[in-house]
Amino acid sequence: MSLFALMRMQVHPSHTPGYPPGSGSTYAHDWSPAGTGGKIERRGRHFVDGYGRVCSLRGVNVSGSSKIPVDHDHVTFPANHHSVTFVGRPFPLEEAPQHFARLRRWGLSFIRFLVTWEAVEHAGPGIYDVEYLTYVKKLLSLLPEYGLSAFVVVHQDVWSRYSGGSGAPAWTLGNIGFDLHALEESGAAWLLGVKGGGHVEAERGIWPCGYQKLAAATIATCFLAGDTFAPKLKVTATNGDVKSVQQYLQDAFLDMYAIVAETLGGLEGVLGFEIMNEPHRGYINLPSLHKFDYNTDLHLSHVPSAFQSFMLGSGYPTLISHWTRSFPMPTRLTSHSVLNSEKRSAWRLDGPTQGKCVWEMHGVWGWDNVKNEGVVLREHYFTKHPVSGRKVDWYTDFYYPFLKRWAARVHSVVPKEKMLFVEPIPNELCPPTWTKENQVPNMVFAPHWYDLNALFTKAFGDFTVNVQGLSRGMFPLKAFYWGQKGARDNYSLQIRNIINVGHKVLGEMPILIGECGIPMDMKCRQGSTSDGNWIWQYRMMDAMMTALEQSLASFTLWNYNPDNTDTHGDDWNGENFSWFSRRRALPPSLLNLGQDSFTLDNGGRILPSVVRPYPAKTAGIPSRFDYEMNTGEFTFEWTLTEQCKSRETEIYVPSLIYHGRKLVVEGLAPDDKYTHDESRQTLFVVVQSNSSPTKSRKIKVSVQPPLRGHFHVNTFWGDFGELILSGLVVFIGIFLFIKFTLYT
């Protein structure tokens, strides 16, 4: 740490002789300026507060409902896209106190706050929804009052609601030539999920395949690499300027982002901004126009190749493969169907392509009128620069340069200390090219992690699979795990891989898992959402949370959605991830917003797996944290440092778990002191620097009386060891019998 950084750091009152633990007014999970000595900033691989304490930022995404407007109509979609409103997403302003108080009580006080491009600029290019921006500013202005802080992400999935996901406004597709009302029929997008579908087996989990379909793949390619791959596509901006499609889309995005950042960047509770959710390559680096990589691109339902999607979008009926779920491979090809039999074109006659496929315009493919069939003309078009022939790389040639443009634009309107959160393509480890020269100022790496097998099957049981390892060539038997301990180990290995590779490439930089969660509508061996038995959801969430804790990662769970219902889930593409619903909660008139109020817990599900103790502010460097939810016991180790200007460590201990129980703290040195304040849900530990020759502490915290366990932490040998040993004894007995009776 530099001398300048040390001089800027405040001295915590705990350095005063005789300081009683917890004598201040703050609490562990208070990320307001009052609770952090004025700030949270990056230092090496950690987030630190104004006293130099390492902060474990634990929170939620707020919220999945922000992907759709409050007046979304499943029946009439995509009509009236200019006049939608997102005012009231994620919840009405008058509801904010109850939701913020609830997150504070649950210790989930760091928010990844979702904003969409559509919410800001749905009415047309350069027409910004001032009412929505004012609403969001008022909402986020309340954060410090509840000890909360946030970073803002401009969220997208599959580019836009109008191409089957969320994010960009409809005009981004329409103005580059797509006909919004023909995308579904032509096979250019799958829209049933955003129309309220996606819940039945035949529709479940199809929406991620939208990344490979014509609309989303084309616009993602044009957005980041239009100057390279679609230089003939020009768009007239509202001021009359004719721009390349890449400059048109990027300029519009950055102009919008600057408005968002300028509106929210001065707020006390907003720590930074994230460029976009889960970026995607589109067609860039696609090695073949005839197929997608089975290991990286989901194959489910109708999956046209890039070439087939070009033909479908141009109005040619095409025979397309149909994939269904299977075992042991996730999916298999089961049939073929002719799509777009009505010969509907996805391209507008009055658009900039004049009704022609943009990739046909660029000679990637063509239609042979003699043979009456499509022909691929440039098979490797998206792997090399079309003019120079040089191989291209999505990250180095397109993504990193755009990140730098975005970072410069954001930091031109907000203070430079605001952190910039970035992430790689979903399910990819940090690419080795993300070296210093490709990083942005004040950067935080924010990748996502999900159990892809559980998401795909919507099921969780004793058998779990390391999909991350399998996709990278792991020997299959090493990728299989059994029991609750196996699931914890499996998830822990995957999350540690993400973090370790990130630090290896990026250096000493904070890493925050921006999304991680479990589907609440799993079809489990025991328990379901219909009968109120959530045992397997408890177990899966516990396995994930344990893995995050063991990796000492900061994270924001997906997601806190007050509009979630058992029937409709999060009401977007059939997803159901929120473990809270206002329909299950008490009415506002019966709520007490204090931290020790159990009235706030109503509406939550599987809370003991979600709401857990953690070392929020460590006066030193955390080295280990282990929590067992079935006993309430946890162990915490940390190393003391001279750089930290506080002797007080603050550990969040949720009232939901420890109410009415005595905390027993073991392992402190004789002169160290602690106190537990249930009303503030905090265990305060003050370490005396001269009380022990060692520079580390290890405490074990248990409760009396002990908790009642929610489930048994089973293992392979615990479940099958006796059976295996019995079988082995029988085998040896038979072997010895045969040997001594037949061969003697």
XYZ file of C-alpha atoms in Angstrom:
744
model
C 0.000 0.000 0.000
C 1.297 3.446 -0.895
C 2.159 6.035 1.755
C -0.486 8.313 0.222
C -3.163 5.633 0.665
C -2.154 5.145 4.300
C -2.346 8.874 4.947
C -5.855 9.042 3.470
C -7.123 6.228 5.684
C -9.120 7.150 8.766
C -8.362 5.802 12.219
C -11.221 3.795 13.700
C -12.302 4.587 17.317
C -11.327 1.030 18.284
C -7.705 2.205 18.327
C -8.555 4.178 21.451
C -7.453 2.406 24.664
C -10.359 0.864 26.533
C -12.707 1.003 23.535
C -15.740 -1.222 24.276
C -16.675 -3.456 21.280
C -19.718 -2.216 19.408
C -19.778 1.163 21.120
C -20.323 2.934 17.817
C -23.675 3.251 16.070
C -22.839 1.208 12.974
C -23.459 -2.458 12.197
C -21.659 -5.116 10.182
C -23.630 -4.930 6.937
C -23.922 -1.140 6.890
C -22.372 0.066 3.625
C -23.450 3.683 4.019
C -20.706 6.308 4.477
C -21.435 6.286 8.218
C -20.747 2.570 8.404
C -17.647 2.478 6.202
C -15.686 5.512 7.282
C -16.922 7.403 4.274
C -16.187 5.054 1.398
C -15.694 1.616 -0.116
C -12.881 1.294 -2.606
C -10.643 -1.241 -4.324
C -7.339 -2.234 -2.781
C -5.542 -5.114 -4.420
C -7.970 -8.007 -4.689
C -10.220 -6.663 -1.940
C -12.915 -4.120 -1.328
C -11.949 -2.019 1.724
C -13.700 0.619 3.789
C -12.321 3.947 4.963
C -10.468 2.256 7.846
C -8.799 -0.309 5.593
C -11.021 -3.183 6.702
C -11.693 -5.855 4.079
C -15.371 -5.796 3.096
C -17.302 -8.866 2.057
C -20.052 -7.461 -0.150
C -23.045 -9.779 -0.107
C -26.330 -8.926 -1.760
C -28.874 -9.485 -4.496
C -29.909 -8.536 -7.994
C -32.882 -6.164 -7.870
C -34.771 -7.298 -9.805
C -35.854 -9.766 -12.482
C -39.053 -7.765 -12.873
C -37.002 -4.851 -14.211
C -36.639 -6.697 -17.516
C -40.249 -5.969 -18.462
C -42.353 -2.786 -18.295
C -45.132 -2.397 -15.774
C -47.666 -2.264 -18.631
C -46.325 -5.302 -20.502
C -49.165 -7.122 -22.278
C -48.480 -10.737 -23.200
C -51.347 -10.774 -25.698
C -50.547 -7.648 -27.726
C -46.721 -7.842 -27.585
C -44.800 -6.437 -29.484
C -47.330 -3.678 -30.093
C -47.071 -0.243 -28.448
C -43.354 -0.586 -27.818
C -42.812 3.177 -28.066
C -45.135 3.988 -25.170
C -44.233 1.383 -22.515
C -43.187 2.521 -19.055
C -40.792 1.066 -16.504
C -41.671 3.564 -13.774
C -42.266 1.345 -10.739
C -39.685 -1.292 -11.647
C -38.491 -3.035 -9.560
C -41.170 -1.792 -7.146
C -43.150 1.392 -6.526
C -41.319 4.146 -4.684
C -43.696 3.945 -1.728
C -42.764 0.276 -1.241
C -39.029 0.968 -1.108
C -38.758 1.194 2.710
C -40.135 -2.301 3.286
C -37.938 -3.897 0.610
C -34.775 -2.077 1.645
C -35.455 -2.824 5.321
C -35.975 -6.499 4.449
C -32.679 -6.732 2.559
C -30.928 -5.013 5.455
C -32.421 -7.501 7.929
C -31.279 -10.391 5.762
C -27.748 -8.987 5.485
C -28.077 -8.718 1.686
C -27.210 -5.067 1.610
C -25.183 -4.789 -1.617
C -27.394 -4.468 -4.692
C -26.792 -5.116 -8.364
C -29.484 -2.771 -9.634
C -30.988 -3.547 -13.042
C -31.743 -0.864 -15.597
C -32.515 -1.644 -19.239
C -31.765 0.417 -22.310
C -35.431 0.025 -23.253
C -36.539 1.547 -19.952
C -34.496 4.680 -20.643
C -34.971 5.159 -24.410
C -38.012 3.188 -25.588
C -39.737 6.109 -27.313
C -37.043 6.483 -29.978
C -33.389 7.437 -30.494
C -32.414 10.317 -28.252
C -35.798 10.463 -26.514
C -35.068 9.662 -22.871
C -37.709 8.773 -20.304
C -37.122 11.537 -17.755
C -39.914 10.247 -15.522
C -38.218 6.849 -15.261
C -34.786 8.343 -14.594
C -36.261 10.574 -11.896
C -37.967 7.573 -10.302
C -34.734 5.542 -10.244
C -32.779 8.460 -8.796
C -35.303 8.897 -5.992
C -35.261 5.154 -5.312
C -31.483 4.836 -5.120
C -31.208 8.022 -3.060
C -32.814 6.050 -0.225
C -30.074 3.402 -0.070
C -27.807 4.995 2.593
C -30.760 5.390 4.950
C -30.917 1.580 5.132
C -27.170 0.946 5.041
C -27.382 -0.284 1.447
C -25.194 0.442 -1.549
C -25.401 -0.609 -5.178
C -23.847 -0.748 -8.582
C -25.997 -0.199 -11.658
C -26.013 -2.600 -14.623
C -27.617 -1.917 -17.984
C -29.055 -5.389 -18.319
C -29.617 -7.463 -21.450
C -30.373 -11.048 -22.452
C -30.536 -12.067 -26.135
C -30.246 -8.316 -26.905
C -33.878 -7.264 -26.425
C -37.406 -8.301 -25.432
C -38.199 -8.060 -29.133
C -35.643 -10.758 -29.977
C -36.700 -13.000 -27.088
C -34.859 -11.598 -24.072
C -34.557 -8.179 -22.471
C -32.555 -4.991 -22.784
C -32.442 -2.841 -25.901
C -35.442 -0.891 -27.231
C -37.393 -2.136 -30.232
C -36.072 0.584 -32.543
C -32.528 -0.812 -32.382
C -33.800 -3.827 -34.310
C -36.259 -1.952 -36.513
C -33.824 0.773 -37.540
C -31.220 -1.673 -38.863
C -33.830 -3.368 -41.048
C -35.711 -6.000 -39.043
C -39.502 -6.282 -39.150
C -40.531 -6.676 -35.501
C -43.800 -8.332 -36.443
C -42.107 -11.006 -38.561
C -39.269 -12.114 -36.304
C -41.151 -14.968 -34.659
C -42.818 -16.379 -37.763
C -39.605 -16.250 -39.787
C -37.647 -18.095 -37.091
C -35.432 -15.065 -36.432
C -36.385 -15.080 -32.733
C -38.244 -17.188 -30.164
C -40.743 -14.898 -28.462
C -43.100 -17.265 -26.658
C -41.149 -16.901 -23.402
C -41.518 -13.112 -23.230
C -45.206 -13.534 -24.045
C -45.719 -15.422 -20.805
C -44.699 -18.897 -21.893
C -41.701 -21.024 -21.041
C -43.294 -22.913 -18.139
C -44.380 -26.189 -19.747
C -41.872 -28.909 -20.568
C -41.931 -28.307 -24.328
C -41.057 -24.613 -23.842
C -38.804 -24.741 -20.799
C -35.287 -23.386 -21.174
C -35.482 -22.556 -24.880
C -34.818 -18.820 -24.585
C -30.961 -19.039 -24.377
C -31.008 -20.593 -27.875
C -32.129 -17.147 -29.013
C -28.505 -16.010 -28.944
C -27.924 -18.222 -31.997
C -30.990 -17.066 -33.926
C -30.866 -14.469 -36.673
C -32.080 -11.345 -34.872
C -29.928 -11.482 -31.735
C -26.831 -12.912 -33.433
C -26.966 -10.351 -36.235
C -27.401 -7.282 -34.050
C -24.751 -8.444 -31.547
C -22.340 -8.817 -34.457
C -23.277 -5.425 -35.880
C -23.056 -3.728 -32.475
C -19.466 -4.733 -31.740
C -18.080 -5.527 -35.208
C -20.341 -3.938 -37.810
C -17.467 -1.903 -39.273
C -15.621 -5.161 -39.926
C -18.369 -7.548 -41.011
C -21.242 -5.302 -42.169
C -19.584 -2.163 -43.600
C -22.282 -1.776 -46.279
C -25.042 -1.369 -43.708
C -25.562 2.347 -43.092
C -28.185 3.898 -40.821
C -29.445 7.473 -40.846
C -29.435 9.012 -37.378
C -32.137 11.396 -36.180
C -29.912 14.403 -36.957
C -29.527 13.255 -40.558
C -26.003 11.870 -40.219
C -25.418 8.614 -42.073
C -23.448 6.235 -39.862
C -22.110 2.729 -40.076
C -24.331 0.312 -38.190
C -21.636 -0.181 -35.536
C -21.217 3.518 -34.894
C -24.966 4.082 -34.964
C -25.644 1.427 -32.301
C -22.596 2.132 -30.139
C -23.102 5.891 -30.168
C -26.746 5.447 -29.174
C -25.809 3.050 -26.374
C -23.065 5.289 -25.011
C -25.234 8.405 -25.213
C -27.914 6.568 -23.239
C -25.379 5.267 -20.738
C -23.964 8.739 -20.184
C -27.452 9.963 -19.276
C -27.890 7.096 -16.786
C -24.436 7.614 -15.267
C -24.850 11.376 -15.013
C -28.260 10.949 -13.339
C -27.138 8.353 -10.793
C -23.365 8.738 -10.521
C -23.465 11.445 -7.869
C -25.589 9.404 -5.474
C -23.974 8.382 -2.200
C -25.232 4.809 -2.439
C -24.107 4.117 -6.019
C -20.571 2.708 -5.999
C -20.232 2.085 -9.702
C -21.596 0.885 -13.030
C -21.528 -2.311 -15.100
C -21.419 -2.049 -18.870
C -23.928 -4.772 -19.734
C -25.123 -8.162 -18.623
C -23.707 -11.320 -20.239
C -22.258 -10.031 -23.519
C -22.305 -12.386 -26.508
C -20.244 -12.948 -29.648
C -23.107 -13.108 -32.108
C -21.564 -14.719 -35.193
C -18.037 -13.456 -34.485
C -15.459 -16.308 -34.436
C -18.113 -18.790 -35.637
C -16.009 -21.484 -37.374
C -18.814 -22.873 -39.527
C -22.000 -21.458 -40.974
C -23.424 -24.981 -41.014
C -23.426 -25.736 -37.284
C -22.970 -24.325 -33.814
C -20.575 -25.813 -31.270
C -22.509 -28.310 -29.169
C -20.170 -27.709 -26.197
C -20.792 -23.965 -26.016
C -24.166 -23.293 -27.667
C -27.353 -24.784 -26.281
C -29.186 -27.088 -28.695
C -32.842 -27.357 -27.718
C -36.035 -27.301 -29.779
C -35.492 -25.972 -33.317
C -31.842 -25.011 -33.811
C -31.069 -23.584 -37.252
C -27.444 -23.168 -38.224
C -26.297 -19.655 -39.074
C -26.772 -20.371 -42.780
C -30.236 -21.829 -42.199
C -31.203 -18.773 -40.135
C -30.129 -16.532 -43.041
C -32.444 -18.446 -45.400
C -35.336 -18.529 -42.945
C -35.056 -14.805 -42.348
C -35.128 -14.176 -46.084
C -38.437 -15.993 -46.423
C -37.255 -19.382 -47.635
C -38.913 -22.411 -45.969
C -36.080 -24.506 -44.561
C -35.756 -27.954 -42.994
C -34.462 -27.436 -39.445
C -33.218 -29.949 -36.869
C -35.177 -30.397 -33.647
C -33.381 -31.286 -30.398
C -34.862 -32.729 -27.208
C -33.529 -33.419 -23.706
C -31.699 -36.707 -23.263
C -29.225 -38.633 -21.100
C -26.244 -38.897 -20.750
C -25.784 -36.101 -23.299
C -27.960 -33.073 -22.446
C -29.815 -33.106 -25.760
C -30.038 -35.160 -28.942
C -31.309 -34.645 -32.464
C -34.734 -36.290 -32.708
C -36.478 -34.887 -35.784
C -36.575 -32.280 -38.528
C -39.281 -29.760 -39.409
C -39.801 -27.224 -42.162
C -40.027 -23.729 -40.652
C -41.367 -20.506 -42.169
C -43.723 -22.275 -44.522
C -45.528 -18.934 -44.975
C -42.358 -17.469 -46.506
C -42.313 -14.484 -44.154
C -39.245 -12.260 -44.431
C -37.650 -10.854 -41.274
C -36.379 -7.844 -43.222
C -38.333 -4.634 -43.889
C -38.612 -3.483 -47.494
C -38.348 0.130 -46.294
C -35.339 -0.568 -44.072
C -31.684 0.215 -44.785
C -31.168 -3.253 -46.337
C -34.240 -2.721 -48.593
C -35.646 -6.074 -47.565
C -32.461 -8.052 -48.139
C -30.565 -10.101 -45.564
C -27.579 -8.088 -44.411
C -25.354 -11.154 -44.780
C -26.506 -11.710 -48.344
C -25.652 -8.033 -48.969
C -22.097 -8.824 -47.902
C -21.722 -11.933 -50.031
C -21.678 -14.392 -47.154
C -24.358 -16.456 -48.877
C -26.678 -16.266 -51.859
C -29.686 -17.875 -53.463
C -29.121 -20.041 -56.547
C -32.201 -19.440 -58.713
C -31.292 -22.303 -61.047
C -31.015 -24.936 -58.321
C -33.585 -23.116 -56.162
C -31.439 -23.388 -53.052
C -29.238 -21.332 -50.812
C -25.462 -21.434 -51.229
C -22.724 -20.558 -48.740
C -20.203 -18.277 -50.455
C -17.831 -17.377 -47.592
C -17.793 -20.223 -45.089
C -15.253 -18.657 -42.704
C -16.469 -15.082 -43.047
C -16.762 -14.407 -39.310
C -13.371 -15.832 -38.327
C -11.186 -13.511 -40.411
C -11.180 -9.864 -41.392
C -13.016 -9.864 -44.746
C -10.466 -7.511 -46.342
C -7.097 -8.289 -44.774
C -7.721 -11.972 -44.057
C -6.313 -11.596 -40.538
C -7.862 -13.844 -37.912
C -10.047 -11.906 -35.508
C -10.705 -12.382 -31.803
C -13.961 -11.208 -30.224
C -12.289 -9.986 -27.033
C -9.186 -8.224 -28.329
C -10.545 -6.824 -31.589
C -14.010 -5.765 -30.491
C -14.946 -6.120 -26.811
C -11.902 -4.536 -25.156
C -11.891 -1.458 -27.434
C -15.587 -0.924 -26.734
C -15.000 -1.296 -22.971
C -12.457 1.507 -23.151
C -14.876 3.778 -25.025
C -17.542 3.053 -22.412
C -15.187 3.591 -19.465
C -14.009 6.936 -20.814
C -17.585 8.048 -21.411
C -18.784 7.048 -17.931
C -15.815 8.597 -16.144
C -16.359 11.814 -18.106
C -19.642 12.367 -16.229
C -19.100 10.671 -12.845
C -16.304 10.833 -10.242
C -13.271 8.735 -11.167
C -13.536 6.731 -7.942
C -16.735 5.078 -9.186
C -15.925 1.444 -9.891
C -16.461 -0.117 -13.319
C -17.795 -3.691 -13.295
C -17.176 -5.910 -16.317
C -17.734 -9.563 -17.133
C -16.778 -12.082 -19.809
C -19.059 -14.155 -22.033
C -21.261 -16.358 -19.800
C -19.723 -19.654 -18.654
C -16.258 -18.674 -19.890
C -13.287 -18.321 -17.592
C -11.389 -15.055 -17.737
C -9.649 -14.993 -21.153
C -5.826 -14.895 -21.022
C -5.826 -11.777 -23.231
C -7.405 -9.637 -20.495
C -4.043 -8.201 -19.535
C -3.277 -4.752 -18.105
C -3.482 -2.919 -21.424
C -6.990 -4.293 -21.998
C -8.358 -3.376 -18.575
C -10.353 -0.265 -17.710
C -9.712 2.142 -14.796
C -11.030 1.163 -11.359
C -12.148 -2.197 -12.748
C -13.954 -4.976 -10.890
C -14.281 -8.396 -12.528
C -17.884 -9.578 -12.168
C -18.448 -12.987 -13.815
C -21.508 -15.184 -13.284
C -21.893 -18.773 -12.085
C -24.799 -21.203 -12.203
C -25.110 -24.979 -11.968
C -25.877 -25.370 -15.663
C -27.023 -28.966 -15.272
C -29.603 -28.026 -12.621
C -30.778 -25.058 -14.684
C -31.161 -27.207 -17.770
C -32.970 -30.090 -16.075
C -34.741 -27.955 -13.442
C -33.807 -30.659 -10.953
C -31.402 -31.194 -8.061
C -30.696 -34.328 -6.059
C -27.884 -36.336 -4.571
C -26.106 -36.598 -7.945
C -24.429 -33.423 -9.258
C -22.178 -32.800 -12.249
C -19.268 -30.435 -12.820
C -20.397 -29.105 -16.212
C -17.587 -26.542 -16.147
C -15.049 -29.354 -15.999
C -16.757 -31.614 -18.538
C -16.900 -28.813 -21.113
C -13.137 -28.420 -20.723
C -12.246 -32.071 -21.167
C -12.367 -33.339 -17.573
C -12.445 -37.138 -17.213
C -16.171 -37.834 -16.626
C -15.769 -39.840 -13.427
C -13.961 -36.879 -11.828
C -16.874 -34.621 -12.735
C -19.523 -36.613 -10.836
C -20.341 -35.924 -7.180
C -22.648 -37.559 -4.663
C -24.532 -36.192 -1.683
C -24.766 -32.793 -0.054
C -21.057 -32.690 0.727
C -20.341 -33.636 -2.870
C -22.511 -30.791 -4.149
C -20.719 -28.350 -1.845
C -17.321 -29.592 -3.051
C -18.430 -29.533 -6.694
C -19.698 -25.965 -6.569
C -16.739 -24.792 -4.511
C -14.284 -26.142 -7.087
C -16.082 -24.414 -9.952
C -16.326 -21.041 -8.221
C -12.691 -21.208 -7.075
C -11.672 -21.919 -10.677
C -13.431 -18.752 -11.830
C -11.755 -16.679 -9.124
C -8.291 -18.239 -9.407
C -8.134 -17.903 -13.186
C -9.425 -14.344 -12.859
C -6.652 -13.369 -10.454
C -4.030 -15.196 -12.537
C -4.932 -13.160 -15.617
C -6.075 -9.850 -14.149
C -3.712 -9.583 -11.202
C -4.682 -8.102 -7.853
C -8.203 -6.984 -8.631
C -11.502 -7.496 -6.750
C -13.730 -10.254 -8.132
C -17.447 -10.281 -7.444
C -19.790 -13.022 -8.645
C -22.435 -10.831 -10.243
C -25.088 -13.526 -10.645
C -25.611 -16.886 -8.960
C -28.850 -18.525 -7.956
C -31.097 -21.576 -8.040
C -34.397 -22.288 -9.816
C -37.207 -22.365 -7.283
C -39.447 -24.425 -9.583
C -37.222 -27.489 -9.611
C -38.820 -30.893 -10.068
C -36.969 -32.542 -7.214
C -36.999 -36.091 -5.903
C -38.550 -34.848 -2.688
C -40.367 -31.564 -2.456
C -41.840 -29.205 -4.979
C -43.189 -25.707 -5.210
C -46.718 -27.053 -5.166
C -46.726 -28.854 -1.826
C -44.585 -26.379 0.102
C -41.795 -28.885 0.717
C -38.617 -27.043 -0.250
C -35.994 -29.486 1.044
C -34.055 -29.779 -2.214
C -34.149 -26.037 -2.806
C -32.759 -25.680 0.732
C -29.990 -28.111 -0.137
C -29.053 -26.619 -3.491
C -28.962 -23.061 -2.154
C -26.874 -24.231 0.800
C -24.393 -25.962 -1.516
C -23.991 -22.800 -3.576
C -23.750 -20.471 -0.573
C -21.218 -22.752 1.111
C -19.093 -22.710 -2.041
C -19.221 -18.913 -2.210
C -18.276 -18.646 1.471
C -15.355 -21.038 1.138
C -14.036 -19.006 -1.773
C -14.365 -15.796 0.307
C -16.140 -14.236 -2.666
C -18.322 -11.160 -2.724
C -21.512 -11.833 -4.665
C -25.015 -10.713 -5.624
C -27.640 -13.452 -5.769
C -30.154 -13.773 -8.585
C -32.691 -12.479 -7.634
C -35.006 -10.538 -5.274
C -38.251 -10.087 -7.212
C -41.327 -8.914 -5.273
C -43.548 -9.739 -8.264
C -42.640 -13.440 -8.209
C -45.545 -15.888 -7.911
C -45.671 -19.681 -7.779
C -47.690 -19.747 -11.015
C -45.791 -17.257 -13.163
C -42.419 -17.265 -11.426
C -40.467 -14.148 -12.364
C -42.800 -13.695 -15.378
C -39.983 -13.696 -17.914
C -39.175 -16.659 -20.152
C -40.531 -19.109 -17.595
C -37.803 -18.334 -15.043
C -38.475 -18.654 -11.315
C -35.459 -17.697 -9.199
C -36.781 -15.309 -6.571
C -37.046 -16.743 -3.068
C -39.249 -13.809 -2.045
C -42.752 -12.829 -3.133
C -44.825 -9.919 -1.852
C -47.930 -12.089 -2.250
C -46.665 -14.265 0.581
C -45.600 -11.293 2.717
C -47.504 -9.401 5.387
C -49.298 -6.214 4.304
C -47.314 -2.985 4.870
C -49.594 -1.971 7.751
C -48.363 -4.948 9.796
C -44.651 -4.490 9.118
C -42.040 -3.272 11.570
C -38.984 -2.138 9.616
C -36.431 -2.673 12.382
C -33.573 -5.121 11.891
C -34.890 -7.375 14.645
C -38.412 -7.532 13.190
C -39.566 -10.997 12.178
C -42.498 -9.436 10.299
C -40.096 -8.791 7.413
C -39.378 -12.498 6.957
C -42.852 -13.363 5.687
C -42.798 -13.804 1.950
C -39.384 -15.437 1.993
C -38.695 -19.071 1.176
C -35.663 -21.201 2.127
C -34.396 -18.255 4.196
C -32.091 -20.291 6.493
C -30.116 -21.284 3.387
C -29.928 -17.696 2.138
C -29.623 -15.620 5.319
C -26.328 -16.648 6.904
C -23.588 -15.132 9.054
C -20.532 -13.691 7.348
C -17.542 -11.482 8.191
C -18.690 -8.197 6.685
C -15.800 -5.943 7.768
C -12.541 -7.600 8.736
C -9.778 -5.732 10.527
C -7.174 -7.677 8.579
C -7.210 -10.175 5.706
C -9.801 -13.007 5.786
C -8.275 -16.422 5.130
C -11.094 -18.880 5.879
C -14.792 -18.900 6.633
C -16.914 -22.026 7.125
C -20.554 -22.077 8.165
C -22.773 -25.088 8.810
C -26.429 -24.099 8.524
C -27.657 -27.229 10.294
C -25.880 -26.312 13.532
C -25.434 -22.543 13.283
C -21.694 -22.918 13.931
C -19.079 -21.034 11.975
C -15.308 -20.729 11.964
C -13.504 -17.598 10.852
C -9.782 -17.023 10.415
C -8.056 -13.786 9.515
C -4.589 -12.259 9.514
C -3.925 -8.975 11.269
C -2.201 -6.226 9.279
C -0.490 -2.992 10.224
C -2.156 -1.214 7.294
C -5.648 -1.583 8.772
C -6.589 1.383 10.942
C -9.213 -0.534 12.901
C -9.028 -3.252 15.532
C -12.738 -3.981 15.333
C -14.050 -6.735 13.070
C -17.797 -6.742 12.451
C -19.510 -10.066 11.689
C -23.112 -10.233 10.537
C -25.080 -12.718 12.690
C -28.712 -12.858 11.539
C -31.428 -12.521 14.119
C -33.505 -14.922 12.039
C -31.116 -17.718 13.060
C -29.708 -16.691 16.431
C -32.710 -15.101 18.154
C -33.113 -16.419 21.688
C -29.768 -18.228 21.614
C -26.478 -17.496 23.282
C -23.418 -17.070 21.097
C -20.330 -18.864 22.359
C -17.109 -17.423 20.933
C -13.928 -19.471 21.299
C -10.345 -18.882 20.187
C -9.678 -15.249 21.026
C -6.576 -14.114 22.882
C -7.032 -13.225 26.588
C -7.077 -9.457 26.040
C -9.360 -9.568 23.002
C -12.964 -8.550 23.525
C -16.284 -9.144 21.822
C -19.959 -8.371 22.154
C -23.055 -9.545 20.336
C -25.815 -7.034 19.645
C -28.888 -8.815 18.264
C -30.716 -5.580 17.507
C -27.891 -4.684 15.111
C -27.329 -8.340 14.082
C -23.618 -7.931 14.643
C -20.840 -9.695 16.502
C -18.182 -7.085 17.265
C -14.663 -8.420 17.878
C -11.869 -6.098 19.029
C -8.364 -7.519 18.828
C -5.614 -6.035 20.964
C -2.472 -5.859 18.864
C -0.192 -6.715 21.789
C -2.351 -9.483 23.270
C -0.742 -12.317 21.332
C 2.555 -12.948 19.572
C 0.688 -14.329 16.539
C -0.621 -12.114 13.787
C -3.715 -14.167 13.102
C -6.967 -15.060 14.786
C -9.232 -18.054 14.501
C -12.574 -18.026 16.214
C -15.253 -20.656 16.431
C -18.778 -19.452 17.103
C -21.471 -21.849 18.276
C -24.935 -21.404 19.750
C -26.788 -22.632 22.793
C -29.232 -24.239 22.457
C -28.114 -25.744 19.110
C -30.167 -25.282 15.965
C -32.477 -27.949 14.676
C -30.977 -29.292 11.442
C -32.796 -28.874 8.137
C -31.246 -31.892 6.414
C -28.495 -34.487 6.710
C -25.192 -33.633 5.033
C -24.785 -36.969 3.317
C -21.752 -38.357 1.517
C -21.127 -41.230 -0.883
C -19.443 -43.387 1.746
C -22.023 -42.485 4.333
C -24.814 -43.627 2.022
C -23.164 -46.622 0.415
C -20.147 -47.497 2.560
C -21.899 -50.213 4.554
C -23.350 -51.749 1.397
C -19.963 -51.703 -0.336
C -18.201 -53.250 2.642
C -20.905 -55.904 2.954
C -20.563 -56.716 -0.730
C -16.808 -56.888 -0.375
C -17.094 -59.295 2.562
C -19.476 -61.511 0.593
C -17.170 -61.445 -2.422
C -14.136 -62.403 -0.314
C -16.156 -65.137 1.352
C -17.224 -66.612 -1.975
C -13.690 -66.336 -3.303
C -12.238 -68.133 -0.278
C -14.955 -70.805 -0.411
C -14.230 -71.526 -4.059
C -10.492 -71.542 -3.506
C -10.472 -73.919 -0.555
C -13.263 -76.264 -1.667
C -12.593 -76.617 -5.368
C -8.828 -76.219 -5.530
C -7.659 -78.131 -2.423
